[in-house]
mmCIF file of C-alpha atoms in Angstrom:
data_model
loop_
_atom_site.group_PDB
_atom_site.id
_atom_site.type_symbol
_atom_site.label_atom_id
_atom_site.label_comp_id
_atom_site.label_asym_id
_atom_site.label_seq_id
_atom_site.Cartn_x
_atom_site.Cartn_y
_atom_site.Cartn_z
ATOM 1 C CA UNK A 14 45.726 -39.468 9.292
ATOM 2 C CA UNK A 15 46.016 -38.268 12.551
ATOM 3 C CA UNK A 16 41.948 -36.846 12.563
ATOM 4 C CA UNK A 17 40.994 -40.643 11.555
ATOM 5 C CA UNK A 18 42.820 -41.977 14.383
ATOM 6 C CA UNK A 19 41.595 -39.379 16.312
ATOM 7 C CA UNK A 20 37.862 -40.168 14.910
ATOM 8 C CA UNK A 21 38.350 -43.961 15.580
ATOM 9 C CA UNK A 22 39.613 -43.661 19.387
ATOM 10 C CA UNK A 23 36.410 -41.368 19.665
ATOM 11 C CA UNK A 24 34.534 -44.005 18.400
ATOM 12 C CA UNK A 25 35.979 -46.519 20.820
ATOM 13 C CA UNK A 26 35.496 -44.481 23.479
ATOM 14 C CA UNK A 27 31.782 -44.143 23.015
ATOM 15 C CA UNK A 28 31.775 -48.336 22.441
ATOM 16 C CA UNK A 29 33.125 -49.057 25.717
ATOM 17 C CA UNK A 30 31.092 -46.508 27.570
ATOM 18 C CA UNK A 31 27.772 -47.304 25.962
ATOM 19 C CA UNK A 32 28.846 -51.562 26.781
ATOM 20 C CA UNK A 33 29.228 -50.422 30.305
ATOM 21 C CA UNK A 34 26.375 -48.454 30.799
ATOM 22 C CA UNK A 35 24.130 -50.954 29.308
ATOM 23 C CA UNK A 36 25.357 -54.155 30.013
ATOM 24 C CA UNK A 37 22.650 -56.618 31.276
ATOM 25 C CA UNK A 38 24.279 -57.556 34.414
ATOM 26 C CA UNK A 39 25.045 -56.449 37.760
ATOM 27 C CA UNK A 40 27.712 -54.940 38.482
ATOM 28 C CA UNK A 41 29.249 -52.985 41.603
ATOM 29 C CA UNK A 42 29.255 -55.715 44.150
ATOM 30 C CA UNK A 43 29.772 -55.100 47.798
ATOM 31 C CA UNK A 44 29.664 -56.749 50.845
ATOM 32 C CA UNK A 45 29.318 -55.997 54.780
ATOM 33 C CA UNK A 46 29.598 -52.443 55.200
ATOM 34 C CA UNK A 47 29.925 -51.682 51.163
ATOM 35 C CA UNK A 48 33.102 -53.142 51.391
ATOM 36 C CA UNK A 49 35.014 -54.222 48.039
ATOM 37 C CA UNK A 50 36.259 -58.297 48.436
ATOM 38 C CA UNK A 51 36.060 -57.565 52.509
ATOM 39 C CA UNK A 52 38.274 -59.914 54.897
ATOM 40 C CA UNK A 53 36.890 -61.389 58.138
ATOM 41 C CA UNK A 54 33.140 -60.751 57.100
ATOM 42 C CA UNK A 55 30.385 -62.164 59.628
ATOM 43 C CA UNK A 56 28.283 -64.005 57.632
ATOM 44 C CA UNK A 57 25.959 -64.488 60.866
ATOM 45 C CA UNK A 58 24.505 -60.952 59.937
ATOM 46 C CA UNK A 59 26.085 -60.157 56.278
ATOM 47 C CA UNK A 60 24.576 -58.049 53.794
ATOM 48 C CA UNK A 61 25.105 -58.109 50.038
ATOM 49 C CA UNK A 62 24.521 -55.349 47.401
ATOM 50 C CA UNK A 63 24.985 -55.141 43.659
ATOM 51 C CA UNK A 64 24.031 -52.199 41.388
ATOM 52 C CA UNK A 65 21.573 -52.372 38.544
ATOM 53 C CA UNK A 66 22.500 -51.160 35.089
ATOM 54 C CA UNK A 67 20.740 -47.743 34.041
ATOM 55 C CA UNK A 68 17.127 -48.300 32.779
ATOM 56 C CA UNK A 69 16.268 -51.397 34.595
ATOM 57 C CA UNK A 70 14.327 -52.416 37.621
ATOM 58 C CA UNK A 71 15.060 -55.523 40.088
ATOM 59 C CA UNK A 72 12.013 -57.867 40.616
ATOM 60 C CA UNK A 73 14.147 -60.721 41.901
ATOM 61 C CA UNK A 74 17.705 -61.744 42.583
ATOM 62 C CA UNK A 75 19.835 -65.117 42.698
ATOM 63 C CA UNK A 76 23.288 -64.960 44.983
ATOM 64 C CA UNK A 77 25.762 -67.770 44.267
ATOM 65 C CA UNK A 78 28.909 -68.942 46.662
ATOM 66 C CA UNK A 79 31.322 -70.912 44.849
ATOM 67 C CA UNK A 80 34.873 -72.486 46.049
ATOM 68 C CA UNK A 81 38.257 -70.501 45.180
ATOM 69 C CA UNK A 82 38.481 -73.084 42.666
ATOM 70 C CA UNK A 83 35.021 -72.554 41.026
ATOM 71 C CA UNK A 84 34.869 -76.411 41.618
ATOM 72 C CA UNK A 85 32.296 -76.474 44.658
ATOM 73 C CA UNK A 86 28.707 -74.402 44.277
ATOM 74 C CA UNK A 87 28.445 -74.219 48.177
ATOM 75 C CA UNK A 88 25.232 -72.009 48.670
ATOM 76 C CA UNK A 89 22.511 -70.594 45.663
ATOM 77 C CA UNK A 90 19.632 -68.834 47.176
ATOM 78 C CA UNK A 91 17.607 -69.605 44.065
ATOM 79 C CA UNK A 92 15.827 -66.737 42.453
ATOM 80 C CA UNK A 93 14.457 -64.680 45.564
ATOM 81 C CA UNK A 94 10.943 -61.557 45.113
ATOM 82 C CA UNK A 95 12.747 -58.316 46.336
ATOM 83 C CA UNK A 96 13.209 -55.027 44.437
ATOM 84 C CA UNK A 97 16.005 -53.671 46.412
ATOM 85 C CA UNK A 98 19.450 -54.664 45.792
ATOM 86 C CA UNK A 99 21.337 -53.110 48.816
ATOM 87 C CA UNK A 100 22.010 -54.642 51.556
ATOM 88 C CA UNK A 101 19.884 -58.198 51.016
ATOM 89 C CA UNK A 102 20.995 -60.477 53.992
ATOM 90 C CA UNK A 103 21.405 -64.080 53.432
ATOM 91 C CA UNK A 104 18.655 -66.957 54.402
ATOM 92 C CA UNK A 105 19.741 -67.929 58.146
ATOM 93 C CA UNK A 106 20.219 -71.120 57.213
ATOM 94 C CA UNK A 107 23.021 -70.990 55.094
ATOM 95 C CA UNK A 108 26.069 -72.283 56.624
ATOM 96 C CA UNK A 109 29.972 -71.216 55.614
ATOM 97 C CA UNK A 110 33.543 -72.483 56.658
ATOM 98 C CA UNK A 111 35.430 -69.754 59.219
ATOM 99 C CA UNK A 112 38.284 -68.291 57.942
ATOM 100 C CA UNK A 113 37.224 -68.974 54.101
ATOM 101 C CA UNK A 114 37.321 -67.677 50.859
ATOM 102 C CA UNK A 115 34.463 -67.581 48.695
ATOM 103 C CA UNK A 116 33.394 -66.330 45.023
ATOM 104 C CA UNK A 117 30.018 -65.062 45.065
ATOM 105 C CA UNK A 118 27.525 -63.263 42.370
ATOM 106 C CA UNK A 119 24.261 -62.504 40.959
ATOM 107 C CA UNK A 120 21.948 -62.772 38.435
ATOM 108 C CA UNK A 121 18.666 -60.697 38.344
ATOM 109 C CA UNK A 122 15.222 -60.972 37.006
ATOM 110 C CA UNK A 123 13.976 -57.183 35.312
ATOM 111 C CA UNK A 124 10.244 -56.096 35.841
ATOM 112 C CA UNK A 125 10.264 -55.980 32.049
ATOM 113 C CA UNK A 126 10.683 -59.814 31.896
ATOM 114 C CA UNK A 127 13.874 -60.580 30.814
ATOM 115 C CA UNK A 128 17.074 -61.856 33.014
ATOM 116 C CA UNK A 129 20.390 -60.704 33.300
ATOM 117 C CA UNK A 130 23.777 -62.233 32.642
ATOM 118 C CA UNK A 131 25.529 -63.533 35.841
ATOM 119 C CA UNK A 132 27.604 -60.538 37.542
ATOM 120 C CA UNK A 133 31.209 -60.829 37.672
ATOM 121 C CA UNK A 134 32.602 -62.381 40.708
ATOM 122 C CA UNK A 135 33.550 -60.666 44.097
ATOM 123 C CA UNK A 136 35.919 -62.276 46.864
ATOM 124 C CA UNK A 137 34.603 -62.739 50.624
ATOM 125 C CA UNK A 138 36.569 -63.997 53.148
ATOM 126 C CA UNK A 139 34.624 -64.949 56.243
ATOM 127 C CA UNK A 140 35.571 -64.335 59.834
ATOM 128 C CA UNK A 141 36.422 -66.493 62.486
ATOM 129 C CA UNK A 142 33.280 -66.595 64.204
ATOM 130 C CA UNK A 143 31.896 -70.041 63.618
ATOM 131 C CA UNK A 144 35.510 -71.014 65.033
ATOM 132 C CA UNK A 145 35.138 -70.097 68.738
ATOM 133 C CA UNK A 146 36.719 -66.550 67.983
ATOM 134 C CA UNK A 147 34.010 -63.503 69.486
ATOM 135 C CA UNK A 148 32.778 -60.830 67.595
ATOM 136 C CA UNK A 149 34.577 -59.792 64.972
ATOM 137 C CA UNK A 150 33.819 -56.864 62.596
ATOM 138 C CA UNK A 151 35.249 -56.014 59.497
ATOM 139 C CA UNK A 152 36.948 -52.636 58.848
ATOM 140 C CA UNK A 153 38.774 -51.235 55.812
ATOM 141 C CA UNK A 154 38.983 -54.375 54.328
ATOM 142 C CA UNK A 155 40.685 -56.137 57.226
ATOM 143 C CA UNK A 156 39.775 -57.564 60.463
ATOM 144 C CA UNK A 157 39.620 -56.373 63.924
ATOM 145 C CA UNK A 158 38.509 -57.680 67.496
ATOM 146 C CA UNK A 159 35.177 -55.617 68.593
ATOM 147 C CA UNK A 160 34.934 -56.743 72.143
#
């Protein structure tokens, strides 16, 4: 009996590995400076990056902002050429609330034609510098005066 269980958690194991490793969507989102759900991030000169599952290739990428409440879609970039997914700064004209929290995530298109899933969500929660404040940078997650 106990070999079966044994044999079955094995299994499972295996499952959950194999789902993760080749799951159609992104995963591994980061913003800023690789930063995990980052506090007082300057969207001014943000940077996004997401990792690709194993066996794929990026051709083109959507990035979504949504409200706390996932009632408000405040910014979609729309499905955007680029190959790399580290680091992709936003479009300049993209405006966001000081002091705000936002959901954000991507979906992908794969050079072998097919789309992924939307990622999970990741947090953001934007600095204070489109409130007066000066330059702020985020470190470790929380957020410091750089002048």
């Amino acid at each position: 009996m106990i070999k079966n269980i044994l044999k079955g958690a094995a299994f499972l194991c295996v499952a959950i590995s194999a789902t993760w490793l080749y799951a159609d969507k992104p995963f591994g989102l980061t913003s800023g400076k690789q930063f995990t759900d980052p506090l007082g991030l300057n969207m001014q000169d943000a940077v996004f990056s997401w990792k690709i599952p194993v066996g794929k290739m990026q051709q083109a990428y959507n990035v979504q902002f949504w409200s706390p409440d996932m009632k408000i879609l405040w910014a979609d970039t729309g499905m955007r050429r680029g190959k790399v997914s580290v680091a992709r700064p936003l479009d300049s004209s993209m405006r966001f609330e000081g002091a705000t929290k936002y959901l954000w995530r991507v979906k992908v298109s794969y050079t072998d034609g097919t789309q992924s899933d939307w990622s999970d969500f990741a947090a953001i929660e934007t600095g204070l510098t489109s409130m007066g404040f000066g330059a702020l940078e985020t470190w470790g997650g929380a957020t410091i005066d750089a002048g």
